[in-house]
Amino acid sequence: MQCVVLAGGLGTRTEQNRLPKILLPVFGEPFLLIQRRWLRRLGCDRFHYCLGHKADQVAKVLVEHCDDDVPTSFSRDDLRGGTAGALIEAAAGGHLEDRFAAVNGDTMMALDLLGSSLAPAIMTTVDGVDCGMYLLTRKIVDALLPGSLPDELR
């Protein structure tokens, strides 16, 4: 399964501006490397990184530290078009497969969708209609936190 990692945000809530969020250190290594290993364990065997803010720094880490022989590409959305803009840019560059899993580059969710017996059913249809895209969400305790969904969207 191809995994598309959305890693183009400005990181305005991290109170630092020297590194993109995906490169912030966790236990001494960039989060990107930790997330990549986790996604590989979940079944992702091809990666595309949608980059934006400080893309050159992220690309350098990908080239220098991802020696796992897993096909990896990246695109850059300089127009800051958000998630849709990043995916449109990646598609225009021919980087997206027909089916892929998209994840945020600053998040890890304890969900083994790709390894789940539910994966084929979820990724094929919802109520018998092939939607082409699925959004998985998780209820959080404090819905006022950035990145949360209002009740009407849950």
mmCIF file of N, CA and C in Angstrom, residues 5-143:
data_model
loop_
_atom_site.group_PDB
_atom_site.id
_atom_site.type_symbol
_atom_site.label_atom_id
_atom_site.label_comp_id
_atom_site.label_asym_id
_atom_site.label_seq_id
_atom_site.Cartn_x
_atom_site.Cartn_y
_atom_site.Cartn_z
ATOM 1 N N VAL A 5 2.260 10.977 2.998
ATOM 2 C CA VAL A 5 2.457 11.687 4.260
ATOM 3 C C VAL A 5 2.338 13.181 4.004
ATOM 4 N N LEU A 6 1.364 13.809 4.657
ATOM 5 C CA LEU A 6 1.128 15.242 4.510
ATOM 6 C C LEU A 6 2.006 15.979 5.514
ATOM 7 N N ALA A 7 3.035 16.645 5.011
ATOM 8 C CA ALA A 7 4.028 17.253 5.896
ATOM 9 C C ALA A 7 4.422 18.646 5.408
ATOM 10 N N GLY A 8 3.431 19.475 5.130
ATOM 11 C CA GLY A 8 3.741 20.786 4.580
ATOM 12 C C GLY A 8 3.350 21.961 5.449
ATOM 13 N N GLY A 9 2.826 21.694 6.643
ATOM 14 C CA GLY A 9 2.341 22.777 7.490
ATOM 15 C C GLY A 9 3.438 23.683 8.016
ATOM 16 N N LEU A 10 3.029 24.827 8.502
ATOM 17 C CA LEU A 10 3.976 25.826 9.004
ATOM 18 C C LEU A 10 4.446 25.566 10.423
ATOM 19 N N GLY A 11 3.761 24.711 11.152
ATOM 20 C CA GLY A 11 4.161 24.421 12.526
ATOM 21 C C GLY A 11 3.965 25.593 13.464
ATOM 22 N N THR A 12 2.913 26.354 13.253
ATOM 23 C CA THR A 12 2.719 27.580 14.038
ATOM 24 C C THR A 12 2.469 27.314 15.511
ATOM 25 N N ARG A 13 1.990 26.115 15.863
ATOM 26 C CA ARG A 13 1.716 25.829 17.274
ATOM 27 C C ARG A 13 2.896 25.186 17.988
ATOM 28 N N THR A 14 4.021 24.993 17.326
ATOM 29 C CA THR A 14 5.156 24.348 17.971
ATOM 30 C C THR A 14 6.065 25.338 18.691
ATOM 31 N N GLU A 15 5.798 26.606 18.564
ATOM 32 C CA GLU A 15 6.570 27.669 19.212
ATOM 33 C C GLU A 15 8.047 27.637 18.838
ATOM 34 N N GLN A 16 8.343 27.132 17.693
ATOM 35 C CA GLN A 16 9.698 27.184 17.154
ATOM 36 C C GLN A 16 9.565 27.216 15.647
ATOM 37 N N ASN A 17 10.557 27.694 14.970
ATOM 38 C CA ASN A 17 10.436 27.804 13.525
ATOM 39 C C ASN A 17 11.681 27.305 12.806
ATOM 40 N N ARG A 18 12.567 26.660 13.540
ATOM 41 C CA ARG A 18 13.787 26.238 12.865
ATOM 42 C C ARG A 18 13.654 24.899 12.156
ATOM 43 N N LEU A 19 12.695 24.062 12.588
ATOM 44 C CA LEU A 19 12.488 22.757 11.977
ATOM 45 C C LEU A 19 11.018 22.552 11.619
ATOM 46 N N PRO A 20 10.743 21.861 10.505
ATOM 47 C CA PRO A 20 9.366 21.455 10.232
ATOM 48 C C PRO A 20 8.913 20.460 11.307
ATOM 49 N N LYS A 21 7.616 20.398 11.564
ATOM 50 C CA LYS A 21 7.111 19.516 12.626
ATOM 51 C C LYS A 21 7.557 18.073 12.444
ATOM 52 N N ILE A 22 7.575 17.592 11.221
ATOM 53 C CA ILE A 22 7.918 16.196 10.980
ATOM 54 C C ILE A 22 9.373 15.882 11.331
ATOM 55 N N LEU A 23 10.196 16.921 11.478
ATOM 56 C CA LEU A 23 11.605 16.712 11.836
ATOM 57 C C LEU A 23 11.900 16.981 13.308
ATOM 58 N N LEU A 24 10.899 17.388 14.071
ATOM 59 C CA LEU A 24 11.150 17.624 15.493
ATOM 60 C C LEU A 24 11.629 16.331 16.139
ATOM 61 N N PRO A 25 12.641 16.428 17.011
ATOM 62 C CA PRO A 25 13.200 15.214 17.613
ATOM 63 C C PRO A 25 12.278 14.602 18.666
ATOM 64 N N VAL A 26 12.177 13.294 18.605
ATOM 65 C CA VAL A 26 11.475 12.501 19.612
ATOM 66 C C VAL A 26 12.472 11.431 20.049
ATOM 67 N N PHE A 27 12.842 11.462 21.309
ATOM 68 C CA PHE A 27 13.860 10.544 21.826
ATOM 69 C C PHE A 27 15.128 10.585 20.974
ATOM 70 N N GLY A 28 15.493 11.789 20.525
ATOM 71 C CA GLY A 28 16.761 11.979 19.844
ATOM 72 C C GLY A 28 16.784 11.752 18.341
ATOM 73 N N GLU A 29 15.643 11.423 17.739
ATOM 74 C CA GLU A 29 15.647 11.255 16.284
ATOM 75 C C GLU A 29 14.425 11.943 15.685
ATOM 76 N N PRO A 30 14.522 12.345 14.419
ATOM 77 C CA PRO A 30 13.395 13.039 13.794
ATOM 78 C C PRO A 30 12.136 12.175 13.810
ATOM 79 N N PHE A 31 11.001 12.805 14.108
ATOM 80 C CA PHE A 31 9.721 12.100 14.134
ATOM 81 C C PHE A 31 9.472 11.366 12.828
ATOM 82 N N LEU A 32 9.890 11.934 11.714
ATOM 83 C CA LEU A 32 9.720 11.322 10.398
ATOM 84 C C LEU A 32 10.202 9.879 10.398
ATOM 85 N N LEU A 33 11.360 9.618 10.978
ATOM 86 C CA LEU A 33 11.930 8.268 10.960
ATOM 87 C C LEU A 33 11.133 7.308 11.831
ATOM 88 N N ILE A 34 10.657 7.795 12.968
ATOM 89 C CA ILE A 34 9.838 6.971 13.859
ATOM 90 C C ILE A 34 8.516 6.631 13.181
ATOM 91 N N GLN A 35 7.871 7.650 12.596
ATOM 92 C CA GLN A 35 6.598 7.438 11.923
ATOM 93 C C GLN A 35 6.760 6.487 10.737
ATOM 94 N N ARG A 36 7.827 6.639 9.991
ATOM 95 C CA ARG A 36 8.064 5.796 8.818
ATOM 96 C C ARG A 36 8.199 4.319 9.217
ATOM 97 N N ARG A 37 8.966 4.052 10.272
ATOM 98 C CA ARG A 37 9.093 2.661 10.741
ATOM 99 C C ARG A 37 7.733 2.102 11.157
ATOM 100 N N TRP A 38 6.944 2.923 11.858
ATOM 101 C CA TRP A 38 5.613 2.511 12.310
ATOM 102 C C TRP A 38 4.714 2.202 11.112
ATOM 103 N N LEU A 39 4.726 3.079 10.116
ATOM 104 C CA LEU A 39 3.897 2.868 8.929
ATOM 105 C C LEU A 39 4.350 1.646 8.134
ATOM 106 N N ARG A 40 5.639 1.392 8.111
ATOM 107 C CA ARG A 40 6.143 0.182 7.446
ATOM 108 C C ARG A 40 5.603 -1.060 8.130
ATOM 109 N N ARG A 41 5.579 -1.058 9.469
ATOM 110 C CA ARG A 41 5.035 -2.200 10.218
ATOM 111 C C ARG A 41 3.551 -2.392 9.931
ATOM 112 N N LEU A 42 2.851 -1.310 9.601
ATOM 113 C CA LEU A 42 1.419 -1.399 9.293
ATOM 114 C C LEU A 42 1.144 -1.822 7.860
ATOM 115 N N GLY A 43 2.189 -1.969 7.060
ATOM 116 C CA GLY A 43 2.002 -2.455 5.696
ATOM 117 C C GLY A 43 2.275 -1.461 4.589
ATOM 118 N N CYS A 44 2.703 -0.264 4.917
ATOM 119 C CA CYS A 44 3.036 0.715 3.864
ATOM 120 C C CYS A 44 4.382 0.326 3.266
ATOM 121 N N ASP A 45 4.402 0.097 1.970
ATOM 122 C CA ASP A 45 5.654 -0.311 1.332
ATOM 123 C C ASP A 45 6.103 0.656 0.235
ATOM 124 N N ARG A 46 5.387 1.775 0.101
ATOM 125 C CA ARG A 46 5.776 2.858 -0.806
ATOM 126 C C ARG A 46 5.341 4.151 -0.148
ATOM 127 N N PHE A 47 6.166 5.195 -0.288
ATOM 128 C CA PHE A 47 5.871 6.465 0.373
ATOM 129 C C PHE A 47 5.946 7.627 -0.601
ATOM 130 N N HIS A 48 5.024 8.560 -0.394
ATOM 131 C CA HIS A 48 5.130 9.862 -1.050
ATOM 132 C C HIS A 48 4.919 10.920 0.026
ATOM 133 N N TYR A 49 5.818 11.881 0.097
ATOM 134 C CA TYR A 49 5.745 12.957 1.078
ATOM 135 C C TYR A 49 5.313 14.240 0.382
ATOM 136 N N CYS A 50 4.198 14.815 0.840
ATOM 137 C CA CYS A 50 3.718 16.104 0.355
ATOM 138 C C CYS A 50 4.321 17.170 1.258
ATOM 139 N N LEU A 51 5.247 17.926 0.723
ATOM 140 C CA LEU A 51 6.013 18.883 1.514
ATOM 141 C C LEU A 51 5.621 20.314 1.180
ATOM 142 N N GLY A 52 5.982 21.208 2.057
ATOM 143 C CA GLY A 52 5.733 22.634 1.862
ATOM 144 C C GLY A 52 6.783 23.415 2.617
ATOM 145 N N HIS A 53 6.446 23.838 3.825
ATOM 146 C CA HIS A 53 7.324 24.640 4.674
ATOM 147 C C HIS A 53 8.658 23.912 4.913
ATOM 148 N N LYS A 54 9.745 24.567 4.529
ATOM 149 C CA LYS A 54 11.095 24.021 4.720
ATOM 150 C C LYS A 54 11.244 22.628 4.110
ATOM 151 N N ALA A 55 10.697 22.468 2.919
ATOM 152 C CA ALA A 55 10.715 21.173 2.229
ATOM 153 C C ALA A 55 12.128 20.648 2.021
ATOM 154 N N ASP A 56 13.088 21.539 1.778
ATOM 155 C CA ASP A 56 14.460 21.094 1.527
ATOM 156 C C ASP A 56 15.040 20.345 2.726
ATOM 157 N N GLN A 57 14.701 20.786 3.946
ATOM 158 C CA GLN A 57 15.198 20.104 5.139
ATOM 159 C C GLN A 57 14.623 18.693 5.239
ATOM 160 N N VAL A 58 13.339 18.561 4.946
ATOM 161 C CA VAL A 58 12.693 17.242 5.018
ATOM 162 C C VAL A 58 13.263 16.331 3.934
ATOM 163 N N ALA A 59 13.398 16.846 2.722
ATOM 164 C CA ALA A 59 13.935 16.055 1.617
ATOM 165 C C ALA A 59 15.351 15.572 1.940
ATOM 166 N N LYS A 60 16.142 16.411 2.585
ATOM 167 C CA LYS A 60 17.510 16.024 2.949
ATOM 168 C C LYS A 60 17.508 14.846 3.924
ATOM 169 N N VAL A 61 16.638 14.884 4.918
ATOM 170 C CA VAL A 61 16.548 13.767 5.870
ATOM 171 C C VAL A 61 16.087 12.499 5.150
ATOM 172 N N LEU A 62 15.108 12.629 4.252
ATOM 173 C CA LEU A 62 14.638 11.466 3.498
ATOM 174 C C LEU A 62 15.769 10.831 2.695
ATOM 175 N N VAL A 63 16.550 11.659 2.021
ATOM 176 C CA VAL A 63 17.636 11.153 1.179
ATOM 177 C C VAL A 63 18.762 10.562 2.022
ATOM 178 N N GLU A 64 19.114 11.231 3.120
ATOM 179 C CA GLU A 64 20.274 10.812 3.915
ATOM 180 C C GLU A 64 19.997 9.692 4.914
ATOM 181 N N HIS A 65 18.747 9.569 5.391
ATOM 182 C CA HIS A 65 18.494 8.640 6.488
ATOM 183 C C HIS A 65 17.521 7.512 6.180
ATOM 184 N N CYS A 66 16.855 7.551 5.059
ATOM 185 C CA CYS A 66 15.891 6.497 4.731
ATOM 186 C C CYS A 66 16.535 5.536 3.745
ATOM 187 N N ASP A 67 17.389 4.679 4.273
ATOM 188 C CA ASP A 67 18.124 3.732 3.434
ATOM 189 C C ASP A 67 17.477 2.349 3.471
ATOM 190 N N ASP A 68 16.152 2.325 3.560
ATOM 191 C CA ASP A 68 15.434 1.062 3.699
ATOM 192 C C ASP A 68 14.976 0.480 2.356
ATOM 193 N N ASP A 69 15.444 1.010 1.252
ATOM 194 C CA ASP A 69 15.105 0.519 -0.089
ATOM 195 C C ASP A 69 13.604 0.530 -0.383
ATOM 196 N N VAL A 70 12.867 1.359 0.316
ATOM 197 C CA VAL A 70 11.435 1.496 0.076
ATOM 198 C C VAL A 70 11.244 2.647 -0.913
ATOM 199 N N PRO A 71 10.514 2.427 -2.000
ATOM 200 C CA PRO A 71 10.309 3.516 -2.962
ATOM 201 C C PRO A 71 9.715 4.748 -2.277
ATOM 202 N N THR A 72 10.385 5.882 -2.475
ATOM 203 C CA THR A 72 9.997 7.129 -1.812
ATOM 204 C C THR A 72 10.101 8.272 -2.801
ATOM 205 N N SER A 73 9.061 9.095 -2.823
ATOM 206 C CA SER A 73 9.083 10.299 -3.648
ATOM 207 C C SER A 73 8.543 11.447 -2.808
ATOM 208 N N PHE A 74 8.693 12.661 -3.314
ATOM 209 C CA PHE A 74 8.115 13.806 -2.617
ATOM 210 C C PHE A 74 7.784 14.899 -3.609
ATOM 211 N N SER A 75 6.798 15.694 -3.245
ATOM 212 C CA SER A 75 6.403 16.853 -4.041
ATOM 213 C C SER A 75 6.316 18.042 -3.102
ATOM 214 N N ARG A 76 6.306 19.216 -3.701
ATOM 215 C CA ARG A 76 6.296 20.441 -2.898
ATOM 216 C C ARG A 76 5.142 21.331 -3.335
ATOM 217 N N ASP A 77 4.319 21.721 -2.356
ATOM 218 C CA ASP A 77 3.201 22.621 -2.616
ATOM 219 C C ASP A 77 3.572 24.000 -2.079
ATOM 220 N N ASP A 78 4.094 24.843 -2.953
ATOM 221 C CA ASP A 78 4.519 26.181 -2.538
ATOM 222 C C ASP A 78 3.355 27.155 -2.418
ATOM 223 N N LEU A 79 2.187 26.784 -2.916
ATOM 224 C CA LEU A 79 1.043 27.685 -2.879
ATOM 225 C C LEU A 79 0.299 27.613 -1.555
ATOM 226 N N ARG A 80 0.706 26.710 -0.684
ATOM 227 C CA ARG A 80 0.056 26.508 0.623
ATOM 228 C C ARG A 80 -1.443 26.287 0.454
ATOM 229 N N GLY A 81 -1.773 25.309 -0.358
ATOM 230 C CA GLY A 81 -3.164 24.999 -0.635
ATOM 231 C C GLY A 81 -3.781 24.026 0.348
ATOM 232 N N GLY A 82 -3.126 23.778 1.483
ATOM 233 C CA GLY A 82 -3.669 22.860 2.474
ATOM 234 C C GLY A 82 -3.602 21.427 1.983
ATOM 235 N N THR A 83 -4.373 20.567 2.628
ATOM 236 C CA THR A 83 -4.369 19.150 2.282
ATOM 237 C C THR A 83 -4.750 18.931 0.828
ATOM 238 N N ALA A 84 -5.813 19.582 0.374
ATOM 239 C CA ALA A 84 -6.258 19.404 -1.011
ATOM 240 C C ALA A 84 -5.185 19.869 -1.987
ATOM 241 N N GLY A 85 -4.580 21.015 -1.713
ATOM 242 C CA GLY A 85 -3.532 21.527 -2.597
ATOM 243 C C GLY A 85 -2.345 20.587 -2.680
ATOM 244 N N ALA A 86 -1.969 20.028 -1.555
ATOM 245 C CA ALA A 86 -0.833 19.097 -1.531
ATOM 246 C C ALA A 86 -1.135 17.844 -2.339
ATOM 247 N N LEU A 87 -2.342 17.313 -2.189
ATOM 248 C CA LEU A 87 -2.718 16.111 -2.935
ATOM 249 C C LEU A 87 -2.887 16.393 -4.420
ATOM 250 N N ILE A 88 -3.408 17.564 -4.760
ATOM 251 C CA ILE A 88 -3.537 17.946 -6.174
ATOM 252 C C ILE A 88 -2.158 18.066 -6.808
ATOM 253 N N GLU A 89 -1.236 18.691 -6.104
ATOM 254 C CA GLU A 89 0.141 18.834 -6.599
ATOM 255 C C GLU A 89 0.791 17.462 -6.798
ATOM 256 N N ALA A 90 0.599 16.560 -5.817
ATOM 257 C CA ALA A 90 1.171 15.215 -5.917
ATOM 258 C C ALA A 90 0.560 14.451 -7.084
ATOM 259 N N ALA A 91 -0.748 14.567 -7.263
ATOM 260 C CA ALA A 91 -1.415 13.886 -8.376
ATOM 261 C C ALA A 91 -0.953 14.447 -9.717
ATOM 262 N N ALA A 92 -0.824 15.763 -9.798
ATOM 263 C CA ALA A 92 -0.377 16.402 -11.045
ATOM 264 C C ALA A 92 1.029 15.946 -11.424
ATOM 265 N N GLY A 93 1.834 15.646 -10.415
ATOM 266 C CA GLY A 93 3.195 15.168 -10.665
ATOM 267 C C GLY A 93 3.276 13.673 -10.927
ATOM 268 N N GLY A 94 2.122 12.999 -10.922
ATOM 269 C CA GLY A 94 2.093 11.563 -11.195
ATOM 270 C C GLY A 94 2.565 10.709 -10.028
ATOM 271 N N HIS A 95 2.509 11.243 -8.822
ATOM 272 C CA HIS A 95 3.044 10.525 -7.657
ATOM 273 C C HIS A 95 2.032 9.648 -6.941
ATOM 274 N N LEU A 96 0.744 9.825 -7.191
ATOM 275 C CA LEU A 96 -0.269 9.094 -6.432
ATOM 276 C C LEU A 96 -0.766 7.875 -7.191
ATOM 277 N N GLU A 97 -0.893 6.783 -6.451
ATOM 278 C CA GLU A 97 -1.475 5.573 -7.012
ATOM 279 C C GLU A 97 -2.997 5.679 -6.929
ATOM 280 N N ASP A 98 -3.696 4.739 -7.535
ATOM 281 C CA ASP A 98 -5.163 4.767 -7.508
ATOM 282 C C ASP A 98 -5.694 4.691 -6.084
ATOM 283 N N ARG A 99 -5.050 3.908 -5.243
ATOM 284 C CA ARG A 99 -5.442 3.785 -3.834
ATOM 285 C C ARG A 99 -4.217 4.038 -2.977
ATOM 286 N N PHE A 100 -4.416 4.833 -1.953
ATOM 287 C CA PHE A 100 -3.314 5.134 -1.039
ATOM 288 C C PHE A 100 -3.890 5.503 0.318
ATOM 289 N N ALA A 101 -3.052 5.398 1.318
ATOM 290 C CA ALA A 101 -3.428 5.844 2.657
ATOM 291 C C ALA A 101 -2.734 7.174 2.895
ATOM 292 N N ALA A 102 -3.493 8.198 3.256
ATOM 293 C CA ALA A 102 -2.912 9.512 3.549
ATOM 294 C C ALA A 102 -2.906 9.710 5.062
ATOM 295 N N VAL A 103 -1.757 10.157 5.575
ATOM 296 C CA VAL A 103 -1.629 10.410 7.011
ATOM 297 C C VAL A 103 -0.980 11.767 7.222
ATOM 298 N N ASN A 104 -1.257 12.364 8.354
ATOM 299 C CA ASN A 104 -0.586 13.612 8.714
ATOM 300 C C ASN A 104 0.822 13.299 9.178
ATOM 301 N N GLY A 105 1.752 14.150 8.803
ATOM 302 C CA GLY A 105 3.146 13.928 9.130
ATOM 303 C C GLY A 105 3.524 14.258 10.555
ATOM 304 N N ASP A 106 2.571 14.710 11.344
ATOM 305 C CA ASP A 106 2.883 15.041 12.737
ATOM 306 C C ASP A 106 2.057 14.213 13.715
ATOM 307 N N THR A 107 1.515 13.087 13.242
ATOM 308 C CA THR A 107 0.581 12.320 14.058
ATOM 309 C C THR A 107 0.795 10.825 13.876
ATOM 310 N N MET A 108 0.614 10.099 14.955
ATOM 311 C CA MET A 108 0.551 8.636 14.889
ATOM 312 C C MET A 108 -0.684 8.209 15.663
ATOM 313 N N MET A 109 -1.554 7.451 15.006
ATOM 314 C CA MET A 109 -2.773 6.968 15.650
ATOM 315 C C MET A 109 -2.645 5.461 15.839
ATOM 316 N N ALA A 110 -2.993 4.985 16.995
ATOM 317 C CA ALA A 110 -2.920 3.549 17.291
ATOM 318 C C ALA A 110 -4.051 2.826 16.572
ATOM 319 N N LEU A 111 -3.901 2.667 15.271
ATOM 320 C CA LEU A 111 -4.925 2.024 14.463
ATOM 321 C C LEU A 111 -4.235 1.252 13.354
ATOM 322 N N ASP A 112 -4.393 -0.043 13.364
ATOM 323 C CA ASP A 112 -3.780 -0.883 12.348
ATOM 324 C C ASP A 112 -4.803 -1.182 11.260
ATOM 325 N N LEU A 113 -5.155 -0.159 10.503
ATOM 326 C CA LEU A 113 -6.173 -0.330 9.472
ATOM 327 C C LEU A 113 -5.699 -1.266 8.371
ATOM 328 N N LEU A 114 -4.456 -1.099 7.930
ATOM 329 C CA LEU A 114 -3.984 -1.894 6.809
ATOM 330 C C LEU A 114 -3.891 -3.371 7.155
ATOM 331 N N GLY A 115 -3.595 -3.669 8.436
ATOM 332 C CA GLY A 115 -3.486 -5.059 8.855
ATOM 333 C C GLY A 115 -4.799 -5.635 9.341
ATOM 334 N N SER A 116 -5.818 -4.837 9.408
ATOM 335 C CA SER A 116 -7.115 -5.265 9.926
ATOM 336 C C SER A 116 -7.880 -6.056 8.881
ATOM 337 N N SER A 117 -8.680 -7.004 9.345
ATOM 338 C CA SER A 117 -9.530 -7.746 8.425
ATOM 339 C C SER A 117 -10.620 -6.841 7.853
ATOM 340 N N LEU A 118 -10.837 -5.678 8.475
ATOM 341 C CA LEU A 118 -11.843 -4.737 7.986
ATOM 342 C C LEU A 118 -11.338 -3.884 6.825
ATOM 343 N N ALA A 119 -10.032 -3.826 6.634
ATOM 344 C CA ALA A 119 -9.448 -2.921 5.641
ATOM 345 C C ALA A 119 -10.060 -3.069 4.250
ATOM 346 N N PRO A 120 -10.161 -4.288 3.684
ATOM 347 C CA PRO A 120 -10.729 -4.375 2.328
ATOM 348 C C PRO A 120 -12.151 -3.830 2.246
ATOM 349 N N ALA A 121 -12.974 -4.102 3.262
ATOM 350 C CA ALA A 121 -14.352 -3.621 3.242
ATOM 351 C C ALA A 121 -14.414 -2.111 3.371
ATOM 352 N N ILE A 122 -13.619 -1.558 4.276
ATOM 353 C CA ILE A 122 -13.625 -0.111 4.480
ATOM 354 C C ILE A 122 -13.115 0.611 3.240
ATOM 355 N N MET A 123 -12.056 0.082 2.638
ATOM 356 C CA MET A 123 -11.428 0.778 1.519
ATOM 357 C C MET A 123 -12.151 0.546 0.204
ATOM 358 N N THR A 124 -13.120 -0.347 0.154
ATOM 359 C CA THR A 124 -13.837 -0.604 -1.085
ATOM 360 C C THR A 124 -15.135 0.180 -1.157
ATOM 361 N N THR A 125 -15.985 0.038 -0.145
ATOM 362 C CA THR A 125 -17.266 0.711 -0.208
ATOM 363 C C THR A 125 -17.722 1.175 1.168
ATOM 364 N N VAL A 126 -18.554 2.159 1.183
ATOM 365 C CA VAL A 126 -19.281 2.581 2.370
ATOM 366 C C VAL A 126 -20.739 2.601 1.957
ATOM 367 N N ASP A 127 -21.556 1.813 2.604
ATOM 368 C CA ASP A 127 -22.972 1.681 2.244
ATOM 369 C C ASP A 127 -23.150 1.327 0.767
ATOM 370 N N GLY A 128 -22.225 0.496 0.247
ATOM 371 C CA GLY A 128 -22.350 0.033 -1.125
ATOM 372 C C GLY A 128 -21.907 1.017 -2.186
ATOM 373 N N VAL A 129 -21.393 2.180 -1.789
ATOM 374 C CA VAL A 129 -20.949 3.188 -2.751
ATOM 375 C C VAL A 129 -19.443 3.340 -2.652
ATOM 376 N N ASP A 130 -18.746 3.238 -3.789
ATOM 377 C CA ASP A 130 -17.302 3.435 -3.788
ATOM 378 C C ASP A 130 -17.032 4.925 -3.675
ATOM 379 N N CYS A 131 -16.619 5.360 -2.501
ATOM 380 C CA CYS A 131 -16.448 6.793 -2.238
ATOM 381 C C CYS A 131 -15.149 7.348 -2.803
ATOM 382 N N GLY A 132 -14.132 6.503 -2.941
ATOM 383 C CA GLY A 132 -12.860 6.993 -3.445
ATOM 384 C C GLY A 132 -11.985 7.597 -2.374
ATOM 385 N N MET A 133 -12.575 8.057 -1.278
ATOM 386 C CA MET A 133 -11.787 8.643 -0.195
ATOM 387 C C MET A 133 -12.520 8.427 1.118
ATOM 388 N N TYR A 134 -11.767 8.148 2.157
ATOM 389 C CA TYR A 134 -12.350 7.895 3.463
ATOM 390 C C TYR A 134 -11.589 8.689 4.510
ATOM 391 N N LEU A 135 -12.285 9.241 5.450
ATOM 392 C CA LEU A 135 -11.675 10.014 6.525
ATOM 393 C C LEU A 135 -11.971 9.308 7.834
ATOM 394 N N LEU A 136 -10.911 8.847 8.489
ATOM 395 C CA LEU A 136 -11.072 8.219 9.789
ATOM 396 C C LEU A 136 -10.770 9.248 10.853
ATOM 397 N N THR A 137 -11.630 9.349 11.840
ATOM 398 C CA THR A 137 -11.426 10.309 12.912
ATOM 399 C C THR A 137 -11.470 9.586 14.250
ATOM 400 N N ARG A 138 -11.020 10.271 15.248
ATOM 401 C CA ARG A 138 -11.021 9.722 16.594
ATOM 402 C C ARG A 138 -11.563 10.782 17.532
ATOM 403 N N LYS A 139 -12.497 10.391 18.374
ATOM 404 C CA LYS A 139 -13.052 11.330 19.338
ATOM 405 C C LYS A 139 -11.984 11.666 20.378
ATOM 406 N N ILE A 140 -11.861 12.953 20.688
ATOM 407 C CA ILE A 140 -10.896 13.378 21.689
ATOM 408 C C ILE A 140 -11.637 14.020 22.853
ATOM 409 N N VAL A 141 -10.970 14.080 23.988
ATOM 410 C CA VAL A 141 -11.606 14.581 25.197
ATOM 411 C C VAL A 141 -11.900 16.070 25.104
ATOM 412 N N ASP A 142 -10.934 16.872 24.667
ATOM 413 C CA ASP A 142 -11.088 18.318 24.614
ATOM 414 C C ASP A 142 -11.285 18.757 23.167
ATOM 415 N N ALA A 143 -12.532 18.917 22.758
ATOM 416 C CA ALA A 143 -12.840 19.251 21.366
ATOM 417 C C ALA A 143 -12.486 20.684 21.001
#
